[in-house]
XYZ file of C-alpha atoms in Angstrom:
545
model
C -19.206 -9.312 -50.987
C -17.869 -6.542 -48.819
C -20.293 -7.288 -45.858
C -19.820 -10.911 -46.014
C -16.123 -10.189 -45.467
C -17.171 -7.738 -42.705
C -19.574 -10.849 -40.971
C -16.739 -12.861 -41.273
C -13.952 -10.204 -39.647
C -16.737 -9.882 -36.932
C -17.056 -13.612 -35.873
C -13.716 -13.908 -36.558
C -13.312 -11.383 -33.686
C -15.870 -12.918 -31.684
C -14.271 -16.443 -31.450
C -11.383 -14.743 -30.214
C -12.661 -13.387 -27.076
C -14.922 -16.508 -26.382
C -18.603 -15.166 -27.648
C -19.442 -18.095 -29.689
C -22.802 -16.856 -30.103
C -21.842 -13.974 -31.434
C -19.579 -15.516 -33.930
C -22.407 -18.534 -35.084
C -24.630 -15.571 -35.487
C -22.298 -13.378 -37.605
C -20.873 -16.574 -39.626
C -25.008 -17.211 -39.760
C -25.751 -13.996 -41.697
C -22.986 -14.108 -43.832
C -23.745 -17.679 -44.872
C -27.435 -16.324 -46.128
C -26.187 -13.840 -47.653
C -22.932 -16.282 -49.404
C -24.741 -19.406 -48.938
C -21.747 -20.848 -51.123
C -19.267 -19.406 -48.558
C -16.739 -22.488 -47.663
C -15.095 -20.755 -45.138
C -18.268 -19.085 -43.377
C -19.338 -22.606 -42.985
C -15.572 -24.137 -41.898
C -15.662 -21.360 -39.261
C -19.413 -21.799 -37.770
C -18.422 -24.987 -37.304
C -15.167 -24.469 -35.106
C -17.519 -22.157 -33.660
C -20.207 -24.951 -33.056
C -17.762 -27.398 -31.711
C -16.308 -24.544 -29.301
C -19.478 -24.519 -27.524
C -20.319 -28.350 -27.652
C -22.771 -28.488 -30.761
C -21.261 -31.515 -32.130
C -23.716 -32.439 -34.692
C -24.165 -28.939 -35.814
C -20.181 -29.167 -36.212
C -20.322 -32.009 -38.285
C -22.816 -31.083 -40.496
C -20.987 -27.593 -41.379
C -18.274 -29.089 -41.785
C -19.573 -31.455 -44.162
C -21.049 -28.868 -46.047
C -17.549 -26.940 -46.629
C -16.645 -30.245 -48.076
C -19.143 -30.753 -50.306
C -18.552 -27.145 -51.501
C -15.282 -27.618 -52.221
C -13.929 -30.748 -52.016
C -10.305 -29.867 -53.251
C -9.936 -27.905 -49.865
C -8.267 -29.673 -46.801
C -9.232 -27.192 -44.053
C -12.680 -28.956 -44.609
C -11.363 -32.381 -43.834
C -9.152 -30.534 -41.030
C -12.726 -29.547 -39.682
C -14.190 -32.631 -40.257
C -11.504 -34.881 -38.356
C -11.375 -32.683 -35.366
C -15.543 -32.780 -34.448
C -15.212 -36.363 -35.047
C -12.768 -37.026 -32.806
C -14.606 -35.162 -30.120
C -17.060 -37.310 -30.839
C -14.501 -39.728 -29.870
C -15.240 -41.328 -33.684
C -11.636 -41.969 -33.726
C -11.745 -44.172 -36.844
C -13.877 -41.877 -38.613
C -11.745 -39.303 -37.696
C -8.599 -40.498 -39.121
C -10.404 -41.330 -42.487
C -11.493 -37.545 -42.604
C -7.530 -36.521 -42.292
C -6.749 -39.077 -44.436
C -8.563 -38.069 -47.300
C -7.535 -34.450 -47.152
C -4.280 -35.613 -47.613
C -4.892 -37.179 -51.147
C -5.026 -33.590 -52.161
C -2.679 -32.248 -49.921
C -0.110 -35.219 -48.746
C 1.873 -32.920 -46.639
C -0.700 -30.521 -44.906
C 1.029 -30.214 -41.508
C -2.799 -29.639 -39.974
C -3.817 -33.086 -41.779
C -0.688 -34.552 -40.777
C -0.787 -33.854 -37.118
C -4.580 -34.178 -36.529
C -3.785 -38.303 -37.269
C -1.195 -38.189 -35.143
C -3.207 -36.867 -31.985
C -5.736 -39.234 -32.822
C -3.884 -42.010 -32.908
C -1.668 -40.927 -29.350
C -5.146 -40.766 -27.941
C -6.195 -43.902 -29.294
C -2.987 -45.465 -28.107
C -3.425 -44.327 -24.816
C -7.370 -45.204 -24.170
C -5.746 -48.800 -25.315
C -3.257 -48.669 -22.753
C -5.302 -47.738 -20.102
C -7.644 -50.713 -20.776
C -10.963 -48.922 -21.186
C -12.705 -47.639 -24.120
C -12.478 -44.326 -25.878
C -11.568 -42.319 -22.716
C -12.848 -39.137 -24.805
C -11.239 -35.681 -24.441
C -10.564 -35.508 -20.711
C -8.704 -38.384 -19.348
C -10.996 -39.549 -15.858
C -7.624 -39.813 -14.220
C -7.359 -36.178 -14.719
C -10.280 -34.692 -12.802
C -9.188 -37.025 -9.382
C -6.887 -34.264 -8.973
C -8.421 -31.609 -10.934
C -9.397 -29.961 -7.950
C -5.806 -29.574 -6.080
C -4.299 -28.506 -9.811
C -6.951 -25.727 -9.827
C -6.758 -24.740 -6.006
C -2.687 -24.639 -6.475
C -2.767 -22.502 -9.670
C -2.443 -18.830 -8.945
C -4.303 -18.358 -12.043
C -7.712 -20.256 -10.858
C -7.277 -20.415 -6.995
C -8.892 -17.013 -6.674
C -12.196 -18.382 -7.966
C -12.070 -20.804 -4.951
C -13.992 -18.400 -2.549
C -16.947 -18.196 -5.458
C -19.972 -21.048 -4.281
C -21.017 -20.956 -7.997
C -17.186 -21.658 -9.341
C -17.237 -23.993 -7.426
C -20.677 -25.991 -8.486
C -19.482 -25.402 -12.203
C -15.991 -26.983 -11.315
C -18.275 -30.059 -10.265
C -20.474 -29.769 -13.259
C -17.513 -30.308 -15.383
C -15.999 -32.716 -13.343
C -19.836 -34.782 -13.739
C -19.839 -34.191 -17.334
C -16.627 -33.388 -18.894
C -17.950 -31.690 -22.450
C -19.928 -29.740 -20.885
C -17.326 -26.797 -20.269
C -17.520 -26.237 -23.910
C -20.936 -24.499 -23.232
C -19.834 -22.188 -20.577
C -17.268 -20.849 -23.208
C -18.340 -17.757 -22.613
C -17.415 -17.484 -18.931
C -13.796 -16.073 -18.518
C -13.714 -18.113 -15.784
C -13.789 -21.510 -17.630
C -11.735 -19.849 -20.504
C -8.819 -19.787 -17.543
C -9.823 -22.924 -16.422
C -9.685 -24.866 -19.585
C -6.274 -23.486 -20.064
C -5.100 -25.067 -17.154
C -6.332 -28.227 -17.931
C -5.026 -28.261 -21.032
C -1.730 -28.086 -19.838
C -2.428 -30.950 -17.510
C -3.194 -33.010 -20.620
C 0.311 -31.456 -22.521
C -3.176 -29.758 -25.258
C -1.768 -26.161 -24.827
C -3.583 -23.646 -26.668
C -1.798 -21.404 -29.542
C 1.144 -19.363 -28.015
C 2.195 -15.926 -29.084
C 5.553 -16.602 -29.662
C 7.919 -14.619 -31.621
C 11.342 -14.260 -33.625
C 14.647 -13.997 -31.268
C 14.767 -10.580 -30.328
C 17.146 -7.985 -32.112
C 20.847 -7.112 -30.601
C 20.706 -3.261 -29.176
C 23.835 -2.840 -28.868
C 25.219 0.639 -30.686
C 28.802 1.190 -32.269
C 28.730 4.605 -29.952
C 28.422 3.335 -26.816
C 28.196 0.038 -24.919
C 24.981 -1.458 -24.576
C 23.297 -4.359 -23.400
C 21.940 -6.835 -25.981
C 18.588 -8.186 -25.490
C 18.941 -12.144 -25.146
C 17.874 -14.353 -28.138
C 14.813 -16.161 -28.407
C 14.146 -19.687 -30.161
C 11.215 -19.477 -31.815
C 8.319 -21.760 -30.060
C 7.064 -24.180 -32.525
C 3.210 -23.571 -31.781
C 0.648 -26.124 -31.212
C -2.361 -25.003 -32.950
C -5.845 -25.484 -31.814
C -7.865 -27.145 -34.236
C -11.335 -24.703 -33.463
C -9.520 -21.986 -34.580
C -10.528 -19.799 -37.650
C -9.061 -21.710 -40.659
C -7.296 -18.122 -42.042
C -5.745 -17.307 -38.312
C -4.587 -21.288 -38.521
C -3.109 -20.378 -42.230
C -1.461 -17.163 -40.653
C 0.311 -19.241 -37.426
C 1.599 -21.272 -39.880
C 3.242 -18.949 -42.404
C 4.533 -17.179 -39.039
C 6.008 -19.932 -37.941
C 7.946 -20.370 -41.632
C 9.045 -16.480 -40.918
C 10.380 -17.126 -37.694
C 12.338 -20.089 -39.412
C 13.595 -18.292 -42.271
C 14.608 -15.510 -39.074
C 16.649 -17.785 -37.257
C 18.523 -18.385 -40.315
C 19.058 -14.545 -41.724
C 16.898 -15.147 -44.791
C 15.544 -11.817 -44.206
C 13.431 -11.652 -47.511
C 11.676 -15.356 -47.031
C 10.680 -14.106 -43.616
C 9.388 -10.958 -44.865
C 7.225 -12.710 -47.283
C 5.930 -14.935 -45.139
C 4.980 -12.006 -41.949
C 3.144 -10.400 -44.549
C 0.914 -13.653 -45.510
C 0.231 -14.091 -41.894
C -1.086 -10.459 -41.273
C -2.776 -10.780 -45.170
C -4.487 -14.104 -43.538
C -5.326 -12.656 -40.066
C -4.648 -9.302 -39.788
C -5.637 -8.554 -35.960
C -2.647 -10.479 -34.130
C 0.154 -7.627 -32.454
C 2.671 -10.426 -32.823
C 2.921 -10.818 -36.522
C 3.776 -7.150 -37.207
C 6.280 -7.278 -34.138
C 8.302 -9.996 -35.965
C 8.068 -7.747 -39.317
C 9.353 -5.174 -37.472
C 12.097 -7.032 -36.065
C 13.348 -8.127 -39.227
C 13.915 -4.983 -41.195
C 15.364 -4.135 -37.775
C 18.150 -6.242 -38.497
C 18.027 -4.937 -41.823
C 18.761 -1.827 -40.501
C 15.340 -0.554 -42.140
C 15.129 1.376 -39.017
C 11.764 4.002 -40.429
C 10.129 0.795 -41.395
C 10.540 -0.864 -38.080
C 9.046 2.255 -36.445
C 5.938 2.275 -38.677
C 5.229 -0.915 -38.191
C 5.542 -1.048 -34.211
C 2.799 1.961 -34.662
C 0.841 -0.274 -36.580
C 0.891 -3.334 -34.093
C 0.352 -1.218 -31.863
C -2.734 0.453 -32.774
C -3.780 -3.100 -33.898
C -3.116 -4.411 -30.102
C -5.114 -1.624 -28.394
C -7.876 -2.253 -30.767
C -7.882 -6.177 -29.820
C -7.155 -5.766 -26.568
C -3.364 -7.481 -26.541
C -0.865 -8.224 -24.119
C 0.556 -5.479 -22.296
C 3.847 -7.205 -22.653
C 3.276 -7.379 -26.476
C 2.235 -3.668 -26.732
C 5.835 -2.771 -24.705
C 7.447 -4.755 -26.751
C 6.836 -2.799 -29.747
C 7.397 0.328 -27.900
C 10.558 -1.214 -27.082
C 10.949 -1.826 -30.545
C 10.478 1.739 -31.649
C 13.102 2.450 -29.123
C 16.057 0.164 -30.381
C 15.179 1.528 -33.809
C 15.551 5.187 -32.847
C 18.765 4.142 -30.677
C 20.365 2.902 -33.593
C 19.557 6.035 -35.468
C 21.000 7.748 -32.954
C 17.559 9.994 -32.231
C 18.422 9.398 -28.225
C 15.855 11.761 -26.877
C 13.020 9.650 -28.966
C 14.645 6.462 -27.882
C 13.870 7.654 -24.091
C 10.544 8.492 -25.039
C 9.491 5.098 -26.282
C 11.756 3.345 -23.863
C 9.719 5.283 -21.150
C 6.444 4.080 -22.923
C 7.441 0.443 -22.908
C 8.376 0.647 -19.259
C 4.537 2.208 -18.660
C 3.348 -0.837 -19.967
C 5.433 -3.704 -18.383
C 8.667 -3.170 -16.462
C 11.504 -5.187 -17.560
C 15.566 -4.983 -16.431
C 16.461 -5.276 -20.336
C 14.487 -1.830 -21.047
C 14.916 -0.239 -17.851
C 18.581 -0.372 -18.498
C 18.463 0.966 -21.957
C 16.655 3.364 -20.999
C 19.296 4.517 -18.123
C 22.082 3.816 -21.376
C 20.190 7.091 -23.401
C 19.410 9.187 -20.407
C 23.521 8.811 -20.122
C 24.170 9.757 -23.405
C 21.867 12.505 -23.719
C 23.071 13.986 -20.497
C 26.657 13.617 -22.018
C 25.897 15.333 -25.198
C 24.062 18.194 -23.320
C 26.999 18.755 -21.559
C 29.306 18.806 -24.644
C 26.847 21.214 -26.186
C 27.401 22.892 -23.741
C 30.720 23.578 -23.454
C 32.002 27.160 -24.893
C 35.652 28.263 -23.720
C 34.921 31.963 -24.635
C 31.591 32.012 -22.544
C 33.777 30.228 -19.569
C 36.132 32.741 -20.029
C 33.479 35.450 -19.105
C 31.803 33.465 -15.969
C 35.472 33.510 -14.317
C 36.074 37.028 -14.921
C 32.407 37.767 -13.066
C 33.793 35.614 -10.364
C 36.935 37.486 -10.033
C 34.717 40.520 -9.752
C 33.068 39.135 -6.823
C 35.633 37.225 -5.381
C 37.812 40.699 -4.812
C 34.229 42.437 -3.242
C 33.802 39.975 -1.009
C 30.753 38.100 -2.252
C 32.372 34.892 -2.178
C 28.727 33.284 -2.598
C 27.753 34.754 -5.639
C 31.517 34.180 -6.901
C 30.806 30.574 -6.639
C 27.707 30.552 -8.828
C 29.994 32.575 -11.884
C 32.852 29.720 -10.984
C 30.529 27.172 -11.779
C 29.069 28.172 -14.656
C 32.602 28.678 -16.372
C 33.384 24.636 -15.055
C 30.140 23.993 -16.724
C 31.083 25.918 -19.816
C 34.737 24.688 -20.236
C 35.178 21.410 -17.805
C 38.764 20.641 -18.350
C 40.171 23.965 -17.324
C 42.016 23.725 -14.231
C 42.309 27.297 -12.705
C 38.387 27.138 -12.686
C 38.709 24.686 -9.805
C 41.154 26.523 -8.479
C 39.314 29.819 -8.192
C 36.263 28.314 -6.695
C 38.112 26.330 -4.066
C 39.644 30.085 -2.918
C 35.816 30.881 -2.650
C 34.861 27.858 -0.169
C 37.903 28.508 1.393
C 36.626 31.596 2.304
C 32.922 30.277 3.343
C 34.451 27.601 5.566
C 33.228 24.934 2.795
C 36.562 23.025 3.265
C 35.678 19.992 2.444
C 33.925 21.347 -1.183
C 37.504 23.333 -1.487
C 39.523 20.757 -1.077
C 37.672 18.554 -3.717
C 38.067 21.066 -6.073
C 41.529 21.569 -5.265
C 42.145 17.447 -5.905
C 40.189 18.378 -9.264
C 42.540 21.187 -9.855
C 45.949 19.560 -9.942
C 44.533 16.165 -11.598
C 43.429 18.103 -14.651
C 46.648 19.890 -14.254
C 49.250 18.330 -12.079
C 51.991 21.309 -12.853
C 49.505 24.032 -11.683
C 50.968 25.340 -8.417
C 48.314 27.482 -7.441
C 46.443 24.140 -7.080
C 49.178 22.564 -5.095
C 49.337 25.742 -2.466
C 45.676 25.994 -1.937
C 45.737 22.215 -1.085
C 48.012 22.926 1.553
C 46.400 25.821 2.539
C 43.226 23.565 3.566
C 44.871 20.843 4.819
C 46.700 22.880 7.232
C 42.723 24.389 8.013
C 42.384 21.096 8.640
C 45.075 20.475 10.645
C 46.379 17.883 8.895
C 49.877 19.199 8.665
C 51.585 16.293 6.864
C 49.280 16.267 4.425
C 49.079 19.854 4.043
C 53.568 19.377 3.899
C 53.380 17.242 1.344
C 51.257 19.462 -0.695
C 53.515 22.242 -0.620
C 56.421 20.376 -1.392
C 54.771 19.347 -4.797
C 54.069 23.286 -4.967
C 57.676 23.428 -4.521
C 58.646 21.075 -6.919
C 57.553 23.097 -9.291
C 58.789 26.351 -8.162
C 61.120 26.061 -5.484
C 61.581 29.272 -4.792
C 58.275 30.062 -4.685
C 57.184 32.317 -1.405
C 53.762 31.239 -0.463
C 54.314 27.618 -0.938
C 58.308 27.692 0.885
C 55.762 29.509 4.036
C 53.122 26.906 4.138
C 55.881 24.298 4.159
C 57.780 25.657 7.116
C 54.791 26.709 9.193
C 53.874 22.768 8.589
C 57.256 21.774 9.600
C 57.149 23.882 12.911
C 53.810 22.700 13.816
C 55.285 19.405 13.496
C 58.162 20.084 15.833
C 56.088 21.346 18.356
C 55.198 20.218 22.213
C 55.496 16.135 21.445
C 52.419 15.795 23.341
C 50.015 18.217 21.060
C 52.009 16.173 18.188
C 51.186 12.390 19.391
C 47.363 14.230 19.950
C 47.189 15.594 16.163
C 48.730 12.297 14.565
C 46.350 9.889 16.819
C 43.404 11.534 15.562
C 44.626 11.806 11.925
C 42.760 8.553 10.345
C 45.196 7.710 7.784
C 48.125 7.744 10.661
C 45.945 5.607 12.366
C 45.593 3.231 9.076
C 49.631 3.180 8.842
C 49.493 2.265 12.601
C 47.430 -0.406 12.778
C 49.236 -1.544 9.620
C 51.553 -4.878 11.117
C 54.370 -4.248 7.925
C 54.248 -0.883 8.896
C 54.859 -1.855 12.893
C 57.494 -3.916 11.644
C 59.304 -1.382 9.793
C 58.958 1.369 12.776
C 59.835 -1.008 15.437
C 63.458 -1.769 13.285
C 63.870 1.756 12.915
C 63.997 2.419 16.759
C 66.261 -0.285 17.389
C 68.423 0.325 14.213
C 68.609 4.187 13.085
C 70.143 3.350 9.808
C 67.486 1.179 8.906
C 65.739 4.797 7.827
C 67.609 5.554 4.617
C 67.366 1.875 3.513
C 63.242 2.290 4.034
C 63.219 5.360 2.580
C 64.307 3.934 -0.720
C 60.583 2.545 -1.243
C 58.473 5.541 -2.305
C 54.777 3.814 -0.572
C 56.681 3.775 2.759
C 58.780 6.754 2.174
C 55.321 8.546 2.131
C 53.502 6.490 5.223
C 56.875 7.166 7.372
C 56.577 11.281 6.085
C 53.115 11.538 7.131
């Protein structure tokens, strides 16, 4: 019966995308070839009632009963036509008498129970069977539909808009203009009016990302969505919602294995929905089953692109695939399929993993990278250079030994002579900060600070950087020089001195400073006040400068 499980796959597929005459035609064939085929009739007769064939509902769905009368997705059938029909009482005795063979069929159970809320509520609007669409409804179907940003662009369309009335005339009459995407989008909307939303494809809370290596952001947990299900759908994808729905339960409580078990009915039963093989793969995620995970995302994957999915399902799994290699630590495959999810929808929570593994990959590069003995040789080629004169090419050699060996001060040190020699003093004096914070008791660091800053002519600063030099050394010749060529140009005309230190920003900072006015306003009327201010090192330092 291989072809009459192909016919069946193929209107299957067809009641999915809204070609109901495709799928009563396929469901046809493969009941004359199976003409004892209870589900090929069950399902030509969702497919009937899809596109408003009552009678032809019924009497399929009759038939699966008669067939086999021990299975309740034929009453299911048969109490959902006939409360279209608005047979209400009929319809309950159809649910009711699957249940003597099945007393807790959750389909059985909630068909009565939406025939009896719409039951109680043609009562309590005083008029008789109200049928499917409540009248109330379509006096402002039209502003729902206009204010919906999924149906307002039809608005410009003349015949849209004579269909819109159509319905509005004759209510079941959308159910034959299935096939128009249209109407698909506008029955969805008012199904929502009427609280009758359609199957959603929810899915299991999503699985933490965060690694032991490095801090991560951990995607925000999901509660599973307890799905309505629409009775016209294909009794094995009904069969496969609801074992899904049992998985995501048994996920939400860390029974890992239940869930497991019941994933794999749901893709066993309906084997085309993206979302059941997502949840799979999130739970041997959390299993740590990390090459599972992977394979699976492939497969839903491959499964969504062949049914057309959700791009936000299909990056999802990509996503997925992601985490998975993340975890593994594989960070350059992690960016790939982090990069792929992103191509498919754009979300914060991916776009910032993705930015956490471009991090770490550029920090292991680096650290592969590094190779003292290699460094070693770049500053040596520099030194070359440096004493010819090609300060330019020097640089290059200087960086590649920081590069090489990051942590080694002198490197720093060396370059900073080179931009000191371009008239880069701005790049020399960053390297020189660089310099002495890797290595605060290098004095070479120290004097070609001062050096700069007295470039700069920033003579206090440049003072204070020599006396650090001589802190070190104090009887060191280069850095006692700079100190006393900073201490002269301090002493000089008080005019040129007023002119250097009201241009120097951070004297201007300490000026406008009112605890430092304070303090320098005491000090001129009381000398000694110096020595007691001096005690505190933060305005020792503001009073030097």
């Amino acid at each position: 019966m291989e072809q009459v499980d192909s016919l069946k796959k193929e209107g299957n597929d067809a009641m999915l995308k809204g070609d109901l005459e495709k799928a009563i035609e396929c469901y046809s064939e493969g009941i004359k070839i199976d003409k004892n085929n209870h589900v090929l009739y069950s399902n030509r007769s969702a497919a009937y009632l899809k596109a408003g064939k009552y009678s032809e509902a019924l009497a399929d769905a009759e038939t699966t009963i008669s067939i086999k009368p021990d299975w309740t997705k034929g009453y299911s059938r048969k109490g959902s036509v006939l409360a279209y029909m608005e047979r209400f009482d009929e319809a309950l005795a159809a649910y009711r008498q699957g249940l003597k063979f099945e007393p807790n069929n959750p389909t059985l159970l909630e068909g009565i129970s939406e025939v009896e809320k719409r039951v109680n509520s043609n009562n309590s609007n005083n008029r008789p069977g109200g049928g499917l669409f409540d009248a109330n409804m379509f006096q402002n179907m039209f502003a729902k539909l206009q204010n919906d940003p999924r149906t307002s662009k039809y608005f410009s369309d003349p015949d849209y808009l004579q269909l819109v009335k159509d319905i509005q005339t004759n209510p079941t009459s959308i159910f034959s203009k299935m096939q128009d995407p249209r109407i698909q989008e506008t029955l969805s909307v008012l199904f929502e009016m009427m609280d009758l939303k359609a199957p959603m494809n929810s899915e299991v809370p999503k699985e933490s990302t965060n690694s032991t290596s490095t801090s991560t952001t951990s995607a925000p947990k999901e509660e599973p969505k307890v799905e309505k299900m629409d009775e016209d759908l294909p009794d094995d994808h009904k069969m496969a919602l609801i074992e899904k729905e049992a998985g995501n339960k048994a996920y939400k409580t860390k029974d890992f294995e239940t869930a497991i078990k019941h994933y794999e009915k749901a893709i066993e039963y309906f084997g085309t929905d993206i979302t059941f093989y997502n949840n799979l793969a999130a739970v041997y995620f959390e299993m740590k089953e990390y090459n599972k995970c992977i394979k699976l995302c492939e497969q839903a994957i491959e499964i969504g692109r062949e049914n057309r999915a959700d791009y936000k399902l299909i990056a999802k799994s990509f996503a997925r695939i992601g985490n998975a290699y993340k975890k593994m630590e594989d960070y350059k495959s992690a960016k790939i399929y982090y990069e792929k999810s992103l191509s498919e929808h754009r979300t914060p929570e991916t776009k910032t993993l993705l930015s956490q593994v471009e991090k770490i990959i550029k920090d292991e590069e680096l650290k592969a990278y590094v190779d003292p003995v290699k460094a070693e040789e770049e500053k040596e080629k520099g030194n070359e250079l440096f004493k010819k004169g090609d300060y330019a090419t020097a640089v290059k050699h200087y960086t590649e030994a920081i590069k090489r060996n990051p942590s080694e001060a002198k490197y720093y040190s060396n370059r900073a002579a080179c931009y000191t020699k371009l008239a880069a003093f701005d790049l020399g004096l960053k390297d020189c900060e660089k310099c002495v914070e890797l290595d605060p008791k290098f004095i070479k660091g120290w004097i070609r600070k001062g050096n700069i800053l007295q470039g700069l002519h920033k003579s206090a600063q440049a003072a204070t950087a020599f006396q650090k030099a001589l802190d070190i050394d104090p009887d060191n010749v280069e850095a006692l020089s700079g100190y006393r060529d900073c201490s002269i140009n301090n002493v000089g005309d008080p005019d040129q001195v007023r002119e250097r230190a009201m241009s120097d920003p951070e004297i201007q900072s300490i000026l406008r400073d009112p605890a430092m006015r304070l303090i320098l306003d005491q000090m001129q009327r009381d000398p000694k006040a110096l020595n007691e201010h001096l005690q505190n090192p933060t305005i020792a330092s503001k009073i030097q400068k």
